Short mmCIF file of C-alpha atoms in Angstrom, two decimals:
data_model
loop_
_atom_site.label_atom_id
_atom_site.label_comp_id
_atom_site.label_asym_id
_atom_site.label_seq_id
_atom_site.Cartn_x
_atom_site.Cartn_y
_atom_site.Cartn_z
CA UNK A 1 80.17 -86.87 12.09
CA UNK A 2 77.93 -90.02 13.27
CA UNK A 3 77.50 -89.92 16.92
CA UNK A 4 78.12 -94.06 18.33
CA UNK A 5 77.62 -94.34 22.28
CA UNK A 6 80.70 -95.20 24.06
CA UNK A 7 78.93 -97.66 26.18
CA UNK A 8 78.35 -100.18 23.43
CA UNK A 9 79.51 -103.75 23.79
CA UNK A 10 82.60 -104.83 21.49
CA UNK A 11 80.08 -107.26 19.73
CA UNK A 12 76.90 -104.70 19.36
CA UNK A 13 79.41 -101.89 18.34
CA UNK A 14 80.76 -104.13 15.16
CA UNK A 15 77.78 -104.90 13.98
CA UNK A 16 76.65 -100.93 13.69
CA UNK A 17 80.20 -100.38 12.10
CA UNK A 18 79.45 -103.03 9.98
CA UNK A 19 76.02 -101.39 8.93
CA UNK A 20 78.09 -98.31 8.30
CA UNK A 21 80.49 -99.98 6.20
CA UNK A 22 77.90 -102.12 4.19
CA UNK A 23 76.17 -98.53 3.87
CA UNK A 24 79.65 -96.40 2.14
CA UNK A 25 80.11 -99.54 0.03
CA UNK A 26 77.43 -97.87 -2.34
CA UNK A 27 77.97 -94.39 -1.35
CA UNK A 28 80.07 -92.29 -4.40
CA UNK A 29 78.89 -89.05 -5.85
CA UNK A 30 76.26 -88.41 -7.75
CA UNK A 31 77.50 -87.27 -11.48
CA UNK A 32 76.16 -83.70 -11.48
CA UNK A 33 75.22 -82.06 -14.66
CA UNK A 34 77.58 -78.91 -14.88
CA UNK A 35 77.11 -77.05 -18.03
CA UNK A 36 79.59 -74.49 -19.97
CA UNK A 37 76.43 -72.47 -20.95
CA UNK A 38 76.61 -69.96 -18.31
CA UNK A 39 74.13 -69.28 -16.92
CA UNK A 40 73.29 -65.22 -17.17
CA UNK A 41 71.05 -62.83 -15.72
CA UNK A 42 67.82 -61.61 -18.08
CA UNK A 43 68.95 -57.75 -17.56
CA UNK A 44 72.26 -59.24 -18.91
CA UNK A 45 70.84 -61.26 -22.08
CA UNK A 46 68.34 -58.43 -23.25
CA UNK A 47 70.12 -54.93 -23.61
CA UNK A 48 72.04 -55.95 -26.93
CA UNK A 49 69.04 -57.28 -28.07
CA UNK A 50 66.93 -54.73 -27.16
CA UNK A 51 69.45 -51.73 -28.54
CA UNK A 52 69.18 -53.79 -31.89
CA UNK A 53 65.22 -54.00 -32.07
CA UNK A 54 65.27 -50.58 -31.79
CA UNK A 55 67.83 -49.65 -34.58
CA UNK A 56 65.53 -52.29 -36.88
CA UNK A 57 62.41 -50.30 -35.85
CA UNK A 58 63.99 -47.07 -36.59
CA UNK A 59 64.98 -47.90 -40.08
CA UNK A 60 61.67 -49.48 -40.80
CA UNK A 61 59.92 -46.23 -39.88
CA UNK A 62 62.10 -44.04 -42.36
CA UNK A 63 59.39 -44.84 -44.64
CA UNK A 64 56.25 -42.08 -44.27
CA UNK A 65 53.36 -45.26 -44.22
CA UNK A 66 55.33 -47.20 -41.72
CA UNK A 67 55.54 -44.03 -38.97
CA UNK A 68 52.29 -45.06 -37.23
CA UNK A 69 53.00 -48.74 -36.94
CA UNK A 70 56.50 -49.81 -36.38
CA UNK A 71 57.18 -47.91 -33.33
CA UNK A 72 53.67 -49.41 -31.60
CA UNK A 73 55.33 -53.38 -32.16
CA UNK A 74 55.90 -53.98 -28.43
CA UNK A 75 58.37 -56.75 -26.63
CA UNK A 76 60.76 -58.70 -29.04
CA UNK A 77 58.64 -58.32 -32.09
CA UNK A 78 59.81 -56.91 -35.03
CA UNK A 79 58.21 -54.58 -37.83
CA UNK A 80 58.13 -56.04 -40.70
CA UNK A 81 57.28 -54.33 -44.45
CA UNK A 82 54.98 -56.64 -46.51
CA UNK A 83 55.29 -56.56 -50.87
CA UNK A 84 52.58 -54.09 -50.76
CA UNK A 85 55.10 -51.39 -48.76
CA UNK A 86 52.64 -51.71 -45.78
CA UNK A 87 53.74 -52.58 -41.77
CA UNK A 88 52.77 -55.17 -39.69
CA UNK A 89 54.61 -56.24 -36.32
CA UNK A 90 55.96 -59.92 -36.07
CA UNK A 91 55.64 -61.39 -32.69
CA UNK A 92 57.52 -63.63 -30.66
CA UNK A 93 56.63 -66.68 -28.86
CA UNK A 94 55.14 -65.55 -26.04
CA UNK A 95 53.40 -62.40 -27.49
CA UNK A 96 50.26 -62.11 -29.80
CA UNK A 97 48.12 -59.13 -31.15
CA UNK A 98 48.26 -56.32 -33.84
CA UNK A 99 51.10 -54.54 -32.06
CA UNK A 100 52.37 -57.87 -30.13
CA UNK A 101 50.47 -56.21 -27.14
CA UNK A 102 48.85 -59.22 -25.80
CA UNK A 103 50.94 -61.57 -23.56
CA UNK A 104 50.37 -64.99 -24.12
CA UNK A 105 51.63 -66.48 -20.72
CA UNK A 106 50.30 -63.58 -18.02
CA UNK A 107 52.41 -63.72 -14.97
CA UNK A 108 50.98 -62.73 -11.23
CA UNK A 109 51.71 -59.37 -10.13
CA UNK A 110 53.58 -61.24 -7.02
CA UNK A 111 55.56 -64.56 -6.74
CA UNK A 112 53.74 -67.99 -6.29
CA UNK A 113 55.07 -70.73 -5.85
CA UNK A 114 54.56 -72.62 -8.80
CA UNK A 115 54.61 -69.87 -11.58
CA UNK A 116 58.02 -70.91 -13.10
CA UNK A 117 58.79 -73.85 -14.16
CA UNK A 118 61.96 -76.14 -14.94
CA UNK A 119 63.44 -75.00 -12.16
CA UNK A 120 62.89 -71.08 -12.78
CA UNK A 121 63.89 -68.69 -10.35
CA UNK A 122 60.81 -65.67 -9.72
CA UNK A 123 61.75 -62.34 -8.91
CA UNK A 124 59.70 -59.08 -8.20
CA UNK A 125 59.65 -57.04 -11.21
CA UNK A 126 58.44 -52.78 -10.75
CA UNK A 127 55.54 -54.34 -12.49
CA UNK A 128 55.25 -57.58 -12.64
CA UNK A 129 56.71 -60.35 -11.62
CA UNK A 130 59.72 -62.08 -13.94
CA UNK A 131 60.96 -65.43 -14.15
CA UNK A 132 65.05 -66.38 -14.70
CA UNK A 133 64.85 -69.50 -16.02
CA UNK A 134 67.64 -72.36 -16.12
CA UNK A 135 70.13 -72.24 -18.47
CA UNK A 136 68.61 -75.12 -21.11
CA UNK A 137 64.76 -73.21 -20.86
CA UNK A 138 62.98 -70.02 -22.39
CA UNK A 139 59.85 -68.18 -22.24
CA UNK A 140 57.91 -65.77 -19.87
CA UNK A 141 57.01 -68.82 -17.00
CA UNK A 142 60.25 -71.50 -18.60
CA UNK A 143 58.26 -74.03 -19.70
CA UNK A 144 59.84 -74.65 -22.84
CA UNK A 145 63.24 -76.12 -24.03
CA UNK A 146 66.04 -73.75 -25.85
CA UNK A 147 67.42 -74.67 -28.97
CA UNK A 148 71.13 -73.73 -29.06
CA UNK A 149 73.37 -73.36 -32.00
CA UNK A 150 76.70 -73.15 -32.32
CA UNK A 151 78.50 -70.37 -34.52
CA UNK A 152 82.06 -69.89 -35.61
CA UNK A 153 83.56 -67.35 -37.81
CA UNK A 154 85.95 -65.09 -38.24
CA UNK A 155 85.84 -61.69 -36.68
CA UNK A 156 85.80 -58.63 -39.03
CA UNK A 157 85.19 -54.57 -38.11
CA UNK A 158 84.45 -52.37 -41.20
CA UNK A 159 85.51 -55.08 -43.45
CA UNK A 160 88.42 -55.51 -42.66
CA UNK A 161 89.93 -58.95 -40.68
CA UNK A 162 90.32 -57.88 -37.16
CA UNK A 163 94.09 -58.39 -36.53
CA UNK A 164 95.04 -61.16 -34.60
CA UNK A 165 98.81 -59.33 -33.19
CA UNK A 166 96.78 -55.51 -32.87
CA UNK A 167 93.91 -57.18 -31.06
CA UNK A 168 92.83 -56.22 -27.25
CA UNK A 169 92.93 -59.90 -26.41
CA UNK A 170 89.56 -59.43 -23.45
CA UNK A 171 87.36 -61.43 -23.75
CA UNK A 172 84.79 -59.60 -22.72
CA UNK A 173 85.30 -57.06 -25.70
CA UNK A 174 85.66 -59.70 -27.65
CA UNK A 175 82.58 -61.34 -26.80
CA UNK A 176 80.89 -57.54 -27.47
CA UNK A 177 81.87 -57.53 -30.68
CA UNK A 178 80.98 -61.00 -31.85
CA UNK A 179 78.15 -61.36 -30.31
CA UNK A 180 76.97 -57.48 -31.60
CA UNK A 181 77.87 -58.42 -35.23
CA UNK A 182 75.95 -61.48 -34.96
CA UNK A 183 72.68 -59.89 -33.18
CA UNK A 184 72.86 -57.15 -36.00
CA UNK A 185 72.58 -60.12 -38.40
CA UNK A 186 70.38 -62.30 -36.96
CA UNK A 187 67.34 -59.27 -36.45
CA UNK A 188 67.93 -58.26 -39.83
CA UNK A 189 67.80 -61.78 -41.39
CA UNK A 190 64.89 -62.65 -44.22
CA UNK A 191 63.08 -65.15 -41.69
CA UNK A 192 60.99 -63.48 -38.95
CA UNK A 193 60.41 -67.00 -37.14
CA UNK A 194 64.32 -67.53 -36.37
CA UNK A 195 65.22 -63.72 -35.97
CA UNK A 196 62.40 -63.33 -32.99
CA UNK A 197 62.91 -66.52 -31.36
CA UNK A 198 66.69 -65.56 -30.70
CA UNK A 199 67.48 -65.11 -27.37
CA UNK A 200 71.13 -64.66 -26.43
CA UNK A 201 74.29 -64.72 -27.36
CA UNK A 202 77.46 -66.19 -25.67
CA UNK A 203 81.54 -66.37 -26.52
CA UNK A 204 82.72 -69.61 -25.68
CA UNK A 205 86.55 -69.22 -27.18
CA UNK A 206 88.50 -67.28 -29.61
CA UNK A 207 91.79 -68.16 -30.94
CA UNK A 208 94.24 -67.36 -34.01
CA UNK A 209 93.49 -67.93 -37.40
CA UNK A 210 95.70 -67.72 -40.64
CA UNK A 211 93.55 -66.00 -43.94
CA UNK A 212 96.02 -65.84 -46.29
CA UNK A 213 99.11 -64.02 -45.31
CA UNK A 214 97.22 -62.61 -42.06
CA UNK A 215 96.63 -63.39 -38.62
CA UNK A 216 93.18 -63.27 -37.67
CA UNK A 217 90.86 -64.05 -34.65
CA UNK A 218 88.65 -66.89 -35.19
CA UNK A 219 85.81 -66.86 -32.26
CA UNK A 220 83.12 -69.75 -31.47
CA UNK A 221 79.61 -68.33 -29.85
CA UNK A 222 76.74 -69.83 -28.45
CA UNK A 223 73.55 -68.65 -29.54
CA UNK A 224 70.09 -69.43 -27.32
CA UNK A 225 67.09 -69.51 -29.59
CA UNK A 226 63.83 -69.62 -27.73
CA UNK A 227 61.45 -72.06 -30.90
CA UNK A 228 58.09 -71.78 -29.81
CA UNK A 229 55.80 -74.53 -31.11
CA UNK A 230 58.36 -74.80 -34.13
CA UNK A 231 61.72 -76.15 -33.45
CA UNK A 232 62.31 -77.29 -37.07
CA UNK A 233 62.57 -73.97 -38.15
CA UNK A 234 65.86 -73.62 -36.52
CA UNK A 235 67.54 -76.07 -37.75
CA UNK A 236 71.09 -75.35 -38.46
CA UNK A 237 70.70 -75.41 -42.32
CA UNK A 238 68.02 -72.54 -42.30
CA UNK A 239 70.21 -70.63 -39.64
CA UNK A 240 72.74 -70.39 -41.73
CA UNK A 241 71.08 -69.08 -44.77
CA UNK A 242 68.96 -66.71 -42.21
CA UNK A 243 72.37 -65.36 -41.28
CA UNK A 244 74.20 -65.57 -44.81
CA UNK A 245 71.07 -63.19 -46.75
CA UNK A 246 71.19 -60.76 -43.95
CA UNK A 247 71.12 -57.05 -45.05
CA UNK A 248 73.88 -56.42 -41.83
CA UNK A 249 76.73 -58.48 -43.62
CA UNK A 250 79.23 -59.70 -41.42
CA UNK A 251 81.61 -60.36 -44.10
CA UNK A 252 80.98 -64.35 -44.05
CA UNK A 253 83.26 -65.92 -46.54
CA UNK A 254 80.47 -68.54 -47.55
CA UNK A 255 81.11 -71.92 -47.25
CA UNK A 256 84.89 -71.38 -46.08
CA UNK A 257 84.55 -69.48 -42.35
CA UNK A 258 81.26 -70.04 -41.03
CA UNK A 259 80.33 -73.26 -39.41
CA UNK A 260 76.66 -73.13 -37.69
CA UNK A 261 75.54 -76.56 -36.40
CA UNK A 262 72.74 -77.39 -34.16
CA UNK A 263 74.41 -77.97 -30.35
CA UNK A 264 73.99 -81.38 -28.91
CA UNK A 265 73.31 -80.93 -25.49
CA UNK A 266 72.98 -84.78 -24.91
CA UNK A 267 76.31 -85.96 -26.36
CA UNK A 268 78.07 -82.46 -24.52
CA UNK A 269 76.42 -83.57 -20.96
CA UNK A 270 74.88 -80.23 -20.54
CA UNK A 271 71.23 -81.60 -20.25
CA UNK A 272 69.25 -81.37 -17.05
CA UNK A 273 67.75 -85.20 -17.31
CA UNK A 274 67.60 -87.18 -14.16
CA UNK A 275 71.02 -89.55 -13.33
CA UNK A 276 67.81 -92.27 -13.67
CA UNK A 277 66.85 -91.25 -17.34
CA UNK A 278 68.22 -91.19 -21.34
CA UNK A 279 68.80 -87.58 -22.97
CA UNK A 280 67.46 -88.06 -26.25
CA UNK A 281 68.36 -86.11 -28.87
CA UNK A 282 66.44 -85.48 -32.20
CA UNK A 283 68.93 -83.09 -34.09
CA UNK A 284 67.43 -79.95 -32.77
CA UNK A 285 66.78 -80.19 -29.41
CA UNK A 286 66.68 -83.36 -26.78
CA UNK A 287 64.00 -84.68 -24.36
CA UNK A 288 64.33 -86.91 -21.32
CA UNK A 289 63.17 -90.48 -21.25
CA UNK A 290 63.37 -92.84 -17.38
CA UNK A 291 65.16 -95.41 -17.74
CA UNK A 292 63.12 -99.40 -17.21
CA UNK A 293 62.24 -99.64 -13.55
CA UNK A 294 61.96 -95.98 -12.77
CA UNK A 295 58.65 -93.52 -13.01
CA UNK A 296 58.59 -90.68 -14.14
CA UNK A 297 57.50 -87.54 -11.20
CA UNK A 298 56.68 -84.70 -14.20
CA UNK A 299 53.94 -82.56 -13.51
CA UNK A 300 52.34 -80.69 -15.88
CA UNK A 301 52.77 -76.98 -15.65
CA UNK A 302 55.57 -77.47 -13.82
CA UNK A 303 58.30 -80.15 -14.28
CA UNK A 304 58.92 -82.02 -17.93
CA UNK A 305 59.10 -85.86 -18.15
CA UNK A 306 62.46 -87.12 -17.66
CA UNK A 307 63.62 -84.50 -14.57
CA UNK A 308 62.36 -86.62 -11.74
CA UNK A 309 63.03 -90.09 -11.88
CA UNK A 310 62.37 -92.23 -9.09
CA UNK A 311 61.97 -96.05 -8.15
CA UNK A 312 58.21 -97.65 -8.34
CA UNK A 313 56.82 -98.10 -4.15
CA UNK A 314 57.53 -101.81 -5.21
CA UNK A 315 61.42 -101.53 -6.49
CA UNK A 316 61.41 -99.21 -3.38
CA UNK A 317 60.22 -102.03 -1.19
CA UNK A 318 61.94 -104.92 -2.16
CA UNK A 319 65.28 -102.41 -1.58
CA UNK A 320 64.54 -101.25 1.41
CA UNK A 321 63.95 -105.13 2.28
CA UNK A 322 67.27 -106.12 0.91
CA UNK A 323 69.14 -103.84 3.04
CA UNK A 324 67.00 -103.49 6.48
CA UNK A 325 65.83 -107.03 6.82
CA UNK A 326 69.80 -108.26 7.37
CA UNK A 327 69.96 -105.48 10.34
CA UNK A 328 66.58 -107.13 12.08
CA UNK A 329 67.69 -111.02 11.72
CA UNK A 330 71.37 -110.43 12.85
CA UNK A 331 69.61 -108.42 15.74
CA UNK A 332 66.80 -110.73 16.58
CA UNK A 333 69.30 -113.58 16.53
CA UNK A 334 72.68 -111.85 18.64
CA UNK A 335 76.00 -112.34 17.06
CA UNK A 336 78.79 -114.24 18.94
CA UNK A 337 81.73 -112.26 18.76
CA UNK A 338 83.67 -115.67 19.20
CA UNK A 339 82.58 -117.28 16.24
CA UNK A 340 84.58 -116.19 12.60
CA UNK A 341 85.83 -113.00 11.41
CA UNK A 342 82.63 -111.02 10.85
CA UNK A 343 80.70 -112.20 14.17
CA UNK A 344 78.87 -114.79 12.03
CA UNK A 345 76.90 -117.47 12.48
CA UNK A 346 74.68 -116.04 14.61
CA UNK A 347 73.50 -116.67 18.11
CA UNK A 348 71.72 -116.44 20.87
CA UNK A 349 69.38 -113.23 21.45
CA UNK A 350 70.97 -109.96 21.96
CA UNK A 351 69.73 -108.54 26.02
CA UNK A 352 66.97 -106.00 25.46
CA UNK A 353 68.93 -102.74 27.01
CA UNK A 354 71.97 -103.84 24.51
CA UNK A 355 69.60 -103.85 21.63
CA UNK A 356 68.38 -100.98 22.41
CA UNK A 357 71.31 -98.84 22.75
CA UNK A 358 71.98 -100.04 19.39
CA UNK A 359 68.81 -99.22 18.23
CA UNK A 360 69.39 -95.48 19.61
CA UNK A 361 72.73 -95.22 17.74
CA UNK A 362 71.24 -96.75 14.41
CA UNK A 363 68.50 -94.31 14.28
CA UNK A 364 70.71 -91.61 14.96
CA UNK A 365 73.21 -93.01 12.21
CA UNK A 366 69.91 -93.01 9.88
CA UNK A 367 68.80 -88.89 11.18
CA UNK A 368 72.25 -87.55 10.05
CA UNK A 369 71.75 -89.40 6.84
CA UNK A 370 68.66 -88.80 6.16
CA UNK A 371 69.38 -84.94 6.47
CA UNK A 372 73.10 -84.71 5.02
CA UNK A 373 73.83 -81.92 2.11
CA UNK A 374 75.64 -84.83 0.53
CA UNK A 375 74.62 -85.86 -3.04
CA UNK A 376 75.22 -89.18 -3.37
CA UNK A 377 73.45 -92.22 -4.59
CA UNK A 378 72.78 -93.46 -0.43
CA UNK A 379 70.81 -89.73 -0.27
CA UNK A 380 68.51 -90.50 -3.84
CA UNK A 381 67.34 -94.23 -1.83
CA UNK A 382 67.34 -92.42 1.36
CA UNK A 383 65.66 -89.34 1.17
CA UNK A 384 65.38 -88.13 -2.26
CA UNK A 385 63.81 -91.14 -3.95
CA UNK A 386 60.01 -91.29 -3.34
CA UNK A 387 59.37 -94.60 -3.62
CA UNK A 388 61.86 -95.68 -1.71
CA UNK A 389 62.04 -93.85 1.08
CA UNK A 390 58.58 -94.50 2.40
CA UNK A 391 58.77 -98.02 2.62
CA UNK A 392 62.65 -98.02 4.29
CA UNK A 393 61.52 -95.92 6.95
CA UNK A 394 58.37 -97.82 7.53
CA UNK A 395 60.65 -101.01 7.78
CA UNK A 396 63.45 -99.32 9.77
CA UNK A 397 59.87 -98.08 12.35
CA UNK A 398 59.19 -101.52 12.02
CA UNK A 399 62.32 -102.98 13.64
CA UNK A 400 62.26 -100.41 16.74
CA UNK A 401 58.90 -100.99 17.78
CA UNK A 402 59.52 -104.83 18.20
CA UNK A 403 61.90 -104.12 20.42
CA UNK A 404 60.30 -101.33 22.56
#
């Protein structure tokens, strides 16, 4: 609530209201970004995965020459078995080395600061130190974009359709047991690129489905894919044959039940661009662009282009002019409360101890905005846009030392 001093005059107390007023007229809230790609922990995302490696590992080792290699392949690599019978591990993006030993991105035995980007979260590993990213980045520190793809398919166990009317209908073991087949399928898929940059999986819906004379369930799943430095390897088309030639067969009637298609995050509003910039999307993945008049705050290392968007010092000025400069003349010249509906024309000066008990209630009008939890667009010009903020306040510091 905005604290006004009951010892106003009628004439000095409309003019603040009207300042309030003029101030709501562009007040509304800011459109926020909320995503249906829940966000989940990294203990969360990785045992599946994990459990999976391992099984691939195992069954690679079988083999007498591939003993003394496969079960050295550390992180989310995998062992692969060349034509000539002999091991080697696969890496992921964020690993390199003979065994994947070698960490690309080394992270600081404590927190800092800066060490995630995008928005990651750091937390205190029993080693190390980890970082949760957002829900639209991967790798060790975040600093690169997922690619997500979208999977539907029928749900099968043992070969057989799982049946629709016999089905525990929880979604959680639902979600288990699409997202397990799926896993299985994607680790043991021909391409090594796409089957260790995957990254999650996710159930978004499940419903009914008719194959031939039974009732099935038909469920939809999200699948993260972390692409390195090669996004165009995951593009929906090789996905789809990665997961189709699997040796784990999840009984995909080709070309009738599956459906894989690269997610647009863009058109679906689950980017994290600024409200200032365009979410551009290149049929993989998307980027962030600011929109004409804006500049862009990115930092390398730590923020991408397109996430902080913010008015030039000049837009910022001429602003801040547009709305403080009406609050200094109407001052400077008094307003007759005699004369028309809104006080106006002006005139005669306003007494100094009037103006400034107005000035005290302005500026404390301007402290409770300047540090409301409110998200609105009167916040991003107040306080959260950089080039605007500086020169408003230096205009609004302006106006109260002429008068004191």
């Amino acid at each position: 609530m905005t604290f006004i001093p009951s010892y106003l005059p009628p004439h000095s107390l409309r003019l603040l209201l009207t300042w309030i007023c003029l101030v709501a007229l562009v007040t509304c809230t800011r459109e926020q970004n909320a995503s249906a790609l829940a966000p989940r922990t990294l203990a969360e995302n990785t045992t599946l995965f994990e459990d999976e490696i391992k099984r691939t590992q195992e069954e690679t080792a079988k083999q007498p020459e591939n003993r003394a290699i496969c079960p050295k392949c550390q992180g989310r690599s995998l062992c692969l078995v060349s034509p000539s019978s002999k091991a080697s591990c696969f890496c992921p993006p964020d690993r390199t080395g003979e065994f994947c030993e070698l960490e690309i991105v080394k992270l600081p035995t404590a927190c800092t600061k800066d060490q995630c980007e995008n928005g990651g979260v750091c937390d205190q590993g029993p080693i190390t130190t980890i970082c949760y990213c957002s829900e639209n980045y991967v790798g060790a520190n975040c600093s690169r974009v997922a690619v997500w793809i979208k999977l539907s398919m029928n749900l099968y166990e043992n070969g057989k359709l799982v049946d629709w009317s016999k089905q525990n209908k929880s979604k959680p073991l639902l979600a288990y047991a699409a997202c397990n087949q799926v896993t299985a399928s994607i680790l043991r898929g021909p391409n090594p690129t796409i089957a260790t940059a995957f990254m999650d999986c996710d159930l978004q819906e499940y419903h009914k489905i008719l194959v031939g004379n039974r009732e099935g369930v038909r469920v939809t799943t999200m699948l993260k894919f972390d692409p390195g430095d090669n996004a165009r390897a995951l593009q929906e088309s090789e996905v789809r044959r990665h997961i189709e030639s699997s040796t784990y067969n999840i009984d995909f009637d080709s070309g009738e039940t599956i459906s894989v298609t690269n997610y647009d995050v863009c058109e679906a509003h689950k980017h994290d661009c600024s409200p200032a910039a365009s979410c551009i999307w290149d049929g993989i993945t998307y980027s962030c662009e600011c929109n004409r008049f804006y500049s862009d705050g990115y930092v390398t290392g730590k923020l991408l282009p397109g996430r902080d968007c913010y008015h030039s010092f000049m837009t910022g000025f001429l602003l801040g002019c547009l709305i403080i400069l009406p609050i200094i003349i109407t001052t400077f010249t008094g307003v007759d409360p005699h004369v028309g509906g809104f006080g106006w024309p002006p005139a005669g000066l306003l007494p100094v101890s009037q103006i400034r008990r107005l000035g005290v209630a302005l500026i404390i009008f301007l402290s409770f905005i300047h540090s409301a939890p409110i998200k609105s667009p009167i916040l991003l010009f107040l306080s959260q846009e950089r080039g605007f903020e500086k020169p408003f306040f230096c205009l609004t510091l302006l106006y109260f030392i002429a008068y004191f």
